Short mmCIF file of C-alpha atoms in Angstrom, two decimals:
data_model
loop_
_atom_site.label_atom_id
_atom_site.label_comp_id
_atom_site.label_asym_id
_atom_site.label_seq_id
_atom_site.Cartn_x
_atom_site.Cartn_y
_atom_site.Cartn_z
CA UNK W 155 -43.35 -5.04 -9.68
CA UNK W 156 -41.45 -7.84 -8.19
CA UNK W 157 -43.99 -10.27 -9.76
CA UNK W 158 -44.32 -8.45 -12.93
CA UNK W 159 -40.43 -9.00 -13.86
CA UNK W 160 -38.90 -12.36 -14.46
CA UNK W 161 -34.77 -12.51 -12.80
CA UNK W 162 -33.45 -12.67 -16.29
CA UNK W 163 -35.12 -9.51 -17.44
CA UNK W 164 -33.93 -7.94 -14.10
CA UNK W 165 -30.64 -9.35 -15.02
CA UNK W 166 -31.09 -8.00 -18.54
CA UNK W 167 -32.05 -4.59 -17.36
CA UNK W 168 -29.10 -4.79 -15.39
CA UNK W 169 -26.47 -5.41 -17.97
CA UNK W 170 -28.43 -2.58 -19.80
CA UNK W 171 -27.11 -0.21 -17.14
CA UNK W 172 -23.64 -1.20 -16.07
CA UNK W 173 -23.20 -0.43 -20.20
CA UNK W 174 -24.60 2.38 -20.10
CA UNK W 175 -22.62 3.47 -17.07
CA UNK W 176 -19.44 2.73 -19.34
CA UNK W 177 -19.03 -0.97 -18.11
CA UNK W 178 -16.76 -3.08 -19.79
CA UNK W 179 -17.72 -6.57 -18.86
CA UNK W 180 -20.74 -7.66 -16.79
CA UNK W 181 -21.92 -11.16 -15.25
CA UNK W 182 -23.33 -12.65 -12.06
CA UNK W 183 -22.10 -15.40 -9.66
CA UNK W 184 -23.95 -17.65 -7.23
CA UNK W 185 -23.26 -16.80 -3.66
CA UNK W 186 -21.86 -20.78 -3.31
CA UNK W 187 -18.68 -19.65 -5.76
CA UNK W 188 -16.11 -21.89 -4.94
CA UNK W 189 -13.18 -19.86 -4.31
CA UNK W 190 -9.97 -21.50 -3.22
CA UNK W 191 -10.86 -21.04 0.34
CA UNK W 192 -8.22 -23.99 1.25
CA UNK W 193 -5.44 -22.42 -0.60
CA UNK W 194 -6.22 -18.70 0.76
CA UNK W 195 -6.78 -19.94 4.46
CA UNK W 196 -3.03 -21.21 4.34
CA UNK W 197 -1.82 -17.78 2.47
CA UNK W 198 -2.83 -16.28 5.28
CA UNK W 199 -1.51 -18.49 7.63
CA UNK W 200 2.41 -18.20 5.99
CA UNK W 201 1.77 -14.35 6.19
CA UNK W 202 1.81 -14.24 2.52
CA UNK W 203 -0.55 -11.19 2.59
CA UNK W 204 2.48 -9.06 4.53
CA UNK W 205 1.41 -5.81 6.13
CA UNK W 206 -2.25 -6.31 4.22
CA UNK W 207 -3.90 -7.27 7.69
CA UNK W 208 -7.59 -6.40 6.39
CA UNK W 209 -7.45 -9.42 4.34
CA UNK W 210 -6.79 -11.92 7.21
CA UNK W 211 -10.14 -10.30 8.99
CA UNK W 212 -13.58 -11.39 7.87
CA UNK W 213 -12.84 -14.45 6.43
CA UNK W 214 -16.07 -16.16 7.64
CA UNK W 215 -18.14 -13.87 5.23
CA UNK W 216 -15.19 -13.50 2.64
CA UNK W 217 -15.02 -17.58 2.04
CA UNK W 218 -18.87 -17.53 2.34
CA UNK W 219 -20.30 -14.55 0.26
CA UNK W 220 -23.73 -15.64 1.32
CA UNK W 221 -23.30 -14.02 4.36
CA UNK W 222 -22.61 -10.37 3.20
CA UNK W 223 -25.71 -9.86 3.93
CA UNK W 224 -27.52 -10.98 6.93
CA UNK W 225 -31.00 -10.89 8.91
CA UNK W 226 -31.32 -9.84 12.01
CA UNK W 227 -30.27 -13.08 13.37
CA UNK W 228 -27.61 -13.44 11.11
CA UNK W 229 -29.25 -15.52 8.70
CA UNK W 230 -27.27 -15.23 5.50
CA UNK W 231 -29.69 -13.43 3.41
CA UNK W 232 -27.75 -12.87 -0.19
CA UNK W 233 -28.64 -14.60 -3.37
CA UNK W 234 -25.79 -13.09 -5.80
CA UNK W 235 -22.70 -12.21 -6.36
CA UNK W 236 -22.87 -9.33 -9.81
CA UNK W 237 -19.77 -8.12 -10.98
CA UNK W 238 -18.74 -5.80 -13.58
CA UNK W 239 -15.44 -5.00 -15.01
CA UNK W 240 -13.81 -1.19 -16.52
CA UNK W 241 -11.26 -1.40 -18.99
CA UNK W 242 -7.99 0.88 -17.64
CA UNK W 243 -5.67 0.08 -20.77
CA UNK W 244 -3.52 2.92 -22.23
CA UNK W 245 -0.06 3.66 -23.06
CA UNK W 246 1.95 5.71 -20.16
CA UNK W 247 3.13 8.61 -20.70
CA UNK W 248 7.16 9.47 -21.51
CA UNK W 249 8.89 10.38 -18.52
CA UNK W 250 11.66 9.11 -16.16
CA UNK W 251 9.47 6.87 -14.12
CA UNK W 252 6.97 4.44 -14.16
CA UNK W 253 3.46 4.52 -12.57
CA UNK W 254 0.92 1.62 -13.13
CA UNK W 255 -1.55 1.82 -15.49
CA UNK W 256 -4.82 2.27 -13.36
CA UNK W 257 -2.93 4.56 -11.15
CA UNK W 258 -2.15 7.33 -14.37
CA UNK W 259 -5.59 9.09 -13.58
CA UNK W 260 -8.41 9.25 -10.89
CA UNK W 261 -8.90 6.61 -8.32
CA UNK W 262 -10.87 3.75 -9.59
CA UNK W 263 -12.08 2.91 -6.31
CA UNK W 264 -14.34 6.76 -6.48
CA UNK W 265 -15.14 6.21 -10.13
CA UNK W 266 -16.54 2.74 -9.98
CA UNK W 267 -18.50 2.94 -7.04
CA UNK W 268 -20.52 5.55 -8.15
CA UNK W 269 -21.64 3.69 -10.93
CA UNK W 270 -22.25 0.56 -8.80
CA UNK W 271 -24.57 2.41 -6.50
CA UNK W 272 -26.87 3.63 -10.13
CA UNK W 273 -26.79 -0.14 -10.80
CA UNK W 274 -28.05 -0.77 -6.98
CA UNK W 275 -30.46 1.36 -7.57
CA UNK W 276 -32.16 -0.83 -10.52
CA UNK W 277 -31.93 -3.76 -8.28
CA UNK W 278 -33.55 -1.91 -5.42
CA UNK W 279 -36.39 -1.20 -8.00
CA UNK W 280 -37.31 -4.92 -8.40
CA UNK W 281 -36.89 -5.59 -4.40
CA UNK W 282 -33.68 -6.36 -3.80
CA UNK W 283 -30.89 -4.80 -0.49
CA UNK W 284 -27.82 -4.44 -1.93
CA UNK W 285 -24.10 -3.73 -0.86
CA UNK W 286 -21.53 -2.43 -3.40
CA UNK W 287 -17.91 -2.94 -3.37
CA UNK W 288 -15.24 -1.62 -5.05
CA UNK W 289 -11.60 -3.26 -3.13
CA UNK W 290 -13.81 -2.07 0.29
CA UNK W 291 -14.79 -5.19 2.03
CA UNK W 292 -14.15 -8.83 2.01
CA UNK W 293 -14.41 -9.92 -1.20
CA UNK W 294 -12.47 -12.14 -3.71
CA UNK W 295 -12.98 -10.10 -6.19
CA UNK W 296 -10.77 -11.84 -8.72
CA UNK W 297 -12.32 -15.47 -7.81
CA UNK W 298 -15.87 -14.11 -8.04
CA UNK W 299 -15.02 -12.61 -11.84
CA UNK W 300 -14.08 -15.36 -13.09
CA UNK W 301 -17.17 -17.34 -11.94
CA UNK W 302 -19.24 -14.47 -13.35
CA UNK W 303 -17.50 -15.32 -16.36
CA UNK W 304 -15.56 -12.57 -16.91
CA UNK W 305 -12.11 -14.86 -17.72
CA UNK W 306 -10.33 -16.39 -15.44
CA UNK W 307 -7.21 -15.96 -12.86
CA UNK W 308 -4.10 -16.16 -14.27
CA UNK W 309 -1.07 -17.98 -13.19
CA UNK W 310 0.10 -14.29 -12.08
CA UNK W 311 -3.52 -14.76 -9.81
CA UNK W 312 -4.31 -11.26 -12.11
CA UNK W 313 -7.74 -11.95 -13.94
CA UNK W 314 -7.47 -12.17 -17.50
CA UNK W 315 -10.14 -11.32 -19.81
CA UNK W 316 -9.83 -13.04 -23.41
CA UNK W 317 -10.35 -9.71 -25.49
CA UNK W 318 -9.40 -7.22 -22.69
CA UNK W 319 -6.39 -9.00 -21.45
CA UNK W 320 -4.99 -7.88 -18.03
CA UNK W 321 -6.77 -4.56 -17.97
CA UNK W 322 -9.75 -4.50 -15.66
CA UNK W 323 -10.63 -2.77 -12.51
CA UNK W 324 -13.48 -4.70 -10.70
CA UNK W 325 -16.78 -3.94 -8.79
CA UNK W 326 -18.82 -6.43 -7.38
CA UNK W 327 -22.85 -5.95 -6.29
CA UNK W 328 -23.80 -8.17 -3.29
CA UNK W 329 -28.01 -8.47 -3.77
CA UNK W 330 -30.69 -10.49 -2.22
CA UNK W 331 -32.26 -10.89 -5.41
CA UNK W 332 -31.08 -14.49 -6.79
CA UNK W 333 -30.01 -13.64 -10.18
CA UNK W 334 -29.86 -16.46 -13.22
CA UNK W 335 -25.79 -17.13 -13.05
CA UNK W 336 -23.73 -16.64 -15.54
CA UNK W 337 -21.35 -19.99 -16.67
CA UNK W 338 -17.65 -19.28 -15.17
CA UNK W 339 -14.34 -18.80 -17.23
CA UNK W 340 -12.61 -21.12 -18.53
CA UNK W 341 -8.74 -20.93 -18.12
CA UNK W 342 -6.94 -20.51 -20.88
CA UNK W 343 -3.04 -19.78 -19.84
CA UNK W 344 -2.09 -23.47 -20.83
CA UNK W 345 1.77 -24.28 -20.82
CA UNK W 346 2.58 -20.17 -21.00
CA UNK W 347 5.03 -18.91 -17.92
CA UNK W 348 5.23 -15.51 -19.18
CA UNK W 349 4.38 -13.95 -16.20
CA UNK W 350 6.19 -15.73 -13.68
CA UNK W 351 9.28 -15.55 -15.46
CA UNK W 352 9.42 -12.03 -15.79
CA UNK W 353 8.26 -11.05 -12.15
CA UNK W 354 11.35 -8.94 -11.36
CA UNK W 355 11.80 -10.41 -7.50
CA UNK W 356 9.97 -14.43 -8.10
CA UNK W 357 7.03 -12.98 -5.86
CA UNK W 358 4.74 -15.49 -8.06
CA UNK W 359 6.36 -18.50 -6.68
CA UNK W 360 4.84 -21.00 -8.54
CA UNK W 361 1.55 -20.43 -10.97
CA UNK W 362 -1.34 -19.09 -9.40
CA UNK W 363 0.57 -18.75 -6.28
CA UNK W 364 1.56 -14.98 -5.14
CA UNK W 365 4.19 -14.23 -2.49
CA UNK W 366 2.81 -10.27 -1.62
CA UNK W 367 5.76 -9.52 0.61
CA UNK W 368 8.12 -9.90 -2.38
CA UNK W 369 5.99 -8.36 -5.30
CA UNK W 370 6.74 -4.78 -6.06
CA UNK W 371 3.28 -3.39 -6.17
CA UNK W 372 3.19 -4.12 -2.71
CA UNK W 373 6.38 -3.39 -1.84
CA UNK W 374 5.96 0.31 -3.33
CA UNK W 375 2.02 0.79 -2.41
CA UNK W 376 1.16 -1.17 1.11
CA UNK W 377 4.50 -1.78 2.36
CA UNK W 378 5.01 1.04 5.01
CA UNK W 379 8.60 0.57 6.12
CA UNK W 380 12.02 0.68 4.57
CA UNK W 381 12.12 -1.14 1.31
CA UNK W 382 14.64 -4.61 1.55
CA UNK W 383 17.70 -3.73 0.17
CA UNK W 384 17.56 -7.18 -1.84
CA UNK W 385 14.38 -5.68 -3.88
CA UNK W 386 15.50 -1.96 -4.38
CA UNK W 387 17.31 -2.77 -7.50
CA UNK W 388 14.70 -4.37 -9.38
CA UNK W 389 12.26 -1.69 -8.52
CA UNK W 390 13.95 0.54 -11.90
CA UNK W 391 12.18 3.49 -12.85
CA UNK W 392 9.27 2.33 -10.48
CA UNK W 393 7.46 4.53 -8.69
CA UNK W 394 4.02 3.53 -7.84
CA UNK W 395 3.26 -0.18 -8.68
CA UNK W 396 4.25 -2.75 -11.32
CA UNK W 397 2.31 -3.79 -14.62
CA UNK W 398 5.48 -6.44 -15.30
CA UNK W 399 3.30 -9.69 -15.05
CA UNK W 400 0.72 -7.82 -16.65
CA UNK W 401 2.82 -6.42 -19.77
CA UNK W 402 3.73 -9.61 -20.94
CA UNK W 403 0.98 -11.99 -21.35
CA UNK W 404 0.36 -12.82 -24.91
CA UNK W 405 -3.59 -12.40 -23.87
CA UNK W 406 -2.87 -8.27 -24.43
CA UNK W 407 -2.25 -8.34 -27.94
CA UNK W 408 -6.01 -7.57 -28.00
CA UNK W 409 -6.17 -4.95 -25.65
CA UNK W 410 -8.07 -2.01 -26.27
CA UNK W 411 -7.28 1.58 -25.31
CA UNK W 412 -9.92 2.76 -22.49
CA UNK W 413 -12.67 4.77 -23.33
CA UNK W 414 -12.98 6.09 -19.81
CA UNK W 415 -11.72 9.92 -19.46
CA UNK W 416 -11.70 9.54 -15.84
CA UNK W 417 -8.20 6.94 -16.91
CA UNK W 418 -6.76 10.22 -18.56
CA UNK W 419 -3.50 10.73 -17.30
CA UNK W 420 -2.51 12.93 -14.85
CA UNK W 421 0.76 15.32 -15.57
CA UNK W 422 3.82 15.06 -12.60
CA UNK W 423 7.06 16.79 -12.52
CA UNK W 424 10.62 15.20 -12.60
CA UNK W 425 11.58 13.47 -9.40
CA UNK W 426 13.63 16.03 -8.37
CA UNK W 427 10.77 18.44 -7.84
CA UNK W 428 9.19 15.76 -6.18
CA UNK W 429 11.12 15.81 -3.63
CA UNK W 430 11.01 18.80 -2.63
CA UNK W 431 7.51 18.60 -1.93
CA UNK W 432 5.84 20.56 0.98
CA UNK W 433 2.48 18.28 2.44
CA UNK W 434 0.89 20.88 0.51
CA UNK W 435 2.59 20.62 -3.06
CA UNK W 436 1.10 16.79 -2.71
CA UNK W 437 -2.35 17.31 -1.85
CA UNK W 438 -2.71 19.58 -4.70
CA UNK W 439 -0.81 17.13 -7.48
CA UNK W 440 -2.29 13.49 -6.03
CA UNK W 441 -5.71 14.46 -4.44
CA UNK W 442 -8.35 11.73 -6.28
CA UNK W 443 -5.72 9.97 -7.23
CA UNK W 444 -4.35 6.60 -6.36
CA UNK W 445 -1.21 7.91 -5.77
CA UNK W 446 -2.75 10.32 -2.18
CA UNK W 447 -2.83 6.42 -1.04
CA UNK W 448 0.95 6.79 -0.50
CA UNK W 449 1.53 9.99 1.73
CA UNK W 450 4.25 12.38 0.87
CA UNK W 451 6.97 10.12 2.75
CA UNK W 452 6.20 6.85 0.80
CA UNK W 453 6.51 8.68 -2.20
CA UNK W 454 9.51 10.37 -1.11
CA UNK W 455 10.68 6.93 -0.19
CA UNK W 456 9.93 5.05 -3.46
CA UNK W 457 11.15 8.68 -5.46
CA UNK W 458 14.65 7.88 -3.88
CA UNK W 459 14.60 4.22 -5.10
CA UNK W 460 14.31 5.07 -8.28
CA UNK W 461 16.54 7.77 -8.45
CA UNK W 462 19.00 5.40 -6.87
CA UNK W 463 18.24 3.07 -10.09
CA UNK W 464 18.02 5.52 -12.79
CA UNK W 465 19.48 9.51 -11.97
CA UNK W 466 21.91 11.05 -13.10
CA UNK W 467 24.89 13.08 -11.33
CA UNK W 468 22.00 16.61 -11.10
CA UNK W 469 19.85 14.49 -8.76
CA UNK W 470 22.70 14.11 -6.26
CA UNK W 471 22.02 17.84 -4.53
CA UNK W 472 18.11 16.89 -4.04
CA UNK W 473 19.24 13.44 -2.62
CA UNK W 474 22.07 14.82 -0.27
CA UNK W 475 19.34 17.51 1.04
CA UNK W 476 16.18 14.49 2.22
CA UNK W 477 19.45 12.12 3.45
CA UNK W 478 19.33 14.84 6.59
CA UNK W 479 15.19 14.35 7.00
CA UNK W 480 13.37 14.13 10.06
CA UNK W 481 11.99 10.87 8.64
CA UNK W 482 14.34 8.19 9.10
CA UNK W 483 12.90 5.93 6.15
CA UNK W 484 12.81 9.08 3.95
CA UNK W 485 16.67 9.67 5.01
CA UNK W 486 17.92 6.02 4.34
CA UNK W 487 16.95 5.37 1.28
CA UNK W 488 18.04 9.45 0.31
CA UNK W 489 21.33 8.17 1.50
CA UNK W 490 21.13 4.80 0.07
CA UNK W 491 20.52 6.85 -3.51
CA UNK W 492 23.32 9.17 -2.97
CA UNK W 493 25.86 6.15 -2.69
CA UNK W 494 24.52 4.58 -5.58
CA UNK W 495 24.81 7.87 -7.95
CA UNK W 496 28.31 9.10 -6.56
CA UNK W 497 29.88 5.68 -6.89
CA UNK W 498 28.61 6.01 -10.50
CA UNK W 499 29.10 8.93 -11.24
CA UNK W 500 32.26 10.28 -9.15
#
């Protein structure tokens, strides 16, 4: 069959599919993509990446995508680079906290890579070995979108899509199968600082230039020790992630609510219930979701931030009861909260 079908019909069938799985966006990269190797080399290097220490390992095949896929004696044996793109965008629901946008229903990561392994499956049809990834292995996915054409990375370093906006969770198909390119984004943020003026802590330091260890996503998602005083604050009615960058670019006034039920989102109680959590209470509340990425103390943690921020004088017994817990981040910030709400409140 492999001689029977041209690469652009295999690419066409292709595109065919990732639709038809619910696909957003679709295009394909060369494995030579340039992708800022320089500038994320020296990222690294400042420990800009924080606690993230999967992203400082595999470099050699993350700079070189080529090499995802090797011989036997390591000859680098991929062709392409196809990635595809989901729309997440909806409005979050009313309640005393925030929770970002692609975390409000299942995990993308499980939803996606199903789909990617259908549209391996094509591939595999017409000859092809293929590796899907959805955030799994070392891959720029961002980098690698926008050379597929999908937009183009943002002075926030978020992709931006010029219909979709800010909105897209990303897979990306490694395949031997040398696939006709697609021509790469152009960028199109000109003299707009939107997003880097309205990062709550300056973690976008410049454009196009992130500083993880003082952005809030990271702070209340990877970040596994006591948040920094100096950033608690400007966390607000945070709880899991931060859409700020993402909320303001004037690229969303086209954005388009998801069509993806998988996105629906998922019903919480008030903090306060939260925590009081047993291990069990979050299993059964977060399981599939992004949010089982935390573990009952982060969330405990991040819970008593925003309480801190936003509760009212009712919150204080809750508080005063985790500022005695056997976890000693848990406790601090409990007892970090509890001076913030009594000095306000009596």
């Amino acid at each position: 069959m492999l001689g029977m079908t041209t690469t652009t019909e295999i690419k066409q069938l292709l595109h065919a599919e990732a639709t038809r799985l619910g696909f957003d966006v679709f295009g394909v990269a060369p494995v030579d993509a340039a992708l800022r190797g320089e500038y994320y080399e020296r990222w690294i290097a400042e420990g800009k990446h924080g606690e993230m220490a999967w992203l400082a390992r595999n470099n050699d095949r993350r700079l070189a995508p080529a090499r995802l896929i090797a011989g036997a004696d390591g000859t680098p044996q991929a062709r392409s680079l196809v990635v595809v793109g989901m729309n997440y965008y909806q409005q979050e629901p009313a309640r005393g906290y925030r929770i970002a946008k692609y975390a409000l229903g299942r995990d993308y990561h499980n939803v996606l890579l199903k789909r990617l392994q259908k549209m391996c499956a094509v591939l595999r049809e017409h000859g092809g070995a293929q590796r899907p990834y959805v955030d799994t292995g070392p891959i720029l996915e961002k980098a690698l979108a926008a050379r597929a054409g999908l937009g183009w990375q943002g002075k926030s370093t978020i992709l931006l899509h010029p219909k979709l906006g800010t909105w897209l969770t990303l897979g990306v198909i490694v395949t031997t199968l040398e696939l006709p390119p697609d021509a790469p984004g152009t960028d199109r943020c000109g003299a707009c600082t939107a997003c880097v003026d309205a990062c709550p802590t300056g973690a976008i330091t410049a454009p196009y230039q992130l500083d993880a260890r003082r952005c809030l996503a990271y702070l209340l998602i990877e970040h596994h020790g006591p948040i920094p005083e100096e950033f608690r604050e400007a966390v607000g009615n945070r709880l899991f992630g931060c859409d700020e960058c993402l909320d303001v670019c004037p690229w969303n006034k086209w954005a388009q609510a998801t069509r993806e039920v998988a996105f629906t989102p998922r019903e919480y109680p008030d903090l306060r219930t939260m925590l009081a959590w047993t291990e069990e209470d979050f299993r059964a509340h977060t399981q599939g979701t992004p949010l089982a990425r935390l573990k009952l103390p982060r969330l405990k943690r991040n819970a008593c931030v925003v309480l801190g921020n936003v509760g009212e004088a009712a919150d204080l017994p809750a508080l005063e009861a985790l500022a005695r817990d056997a976890d000693a981040v848990v406790a601090e910030h409990a007892q970090w909260a509890v001076a913030r709400l009594r000095a306000k409140f009596l």
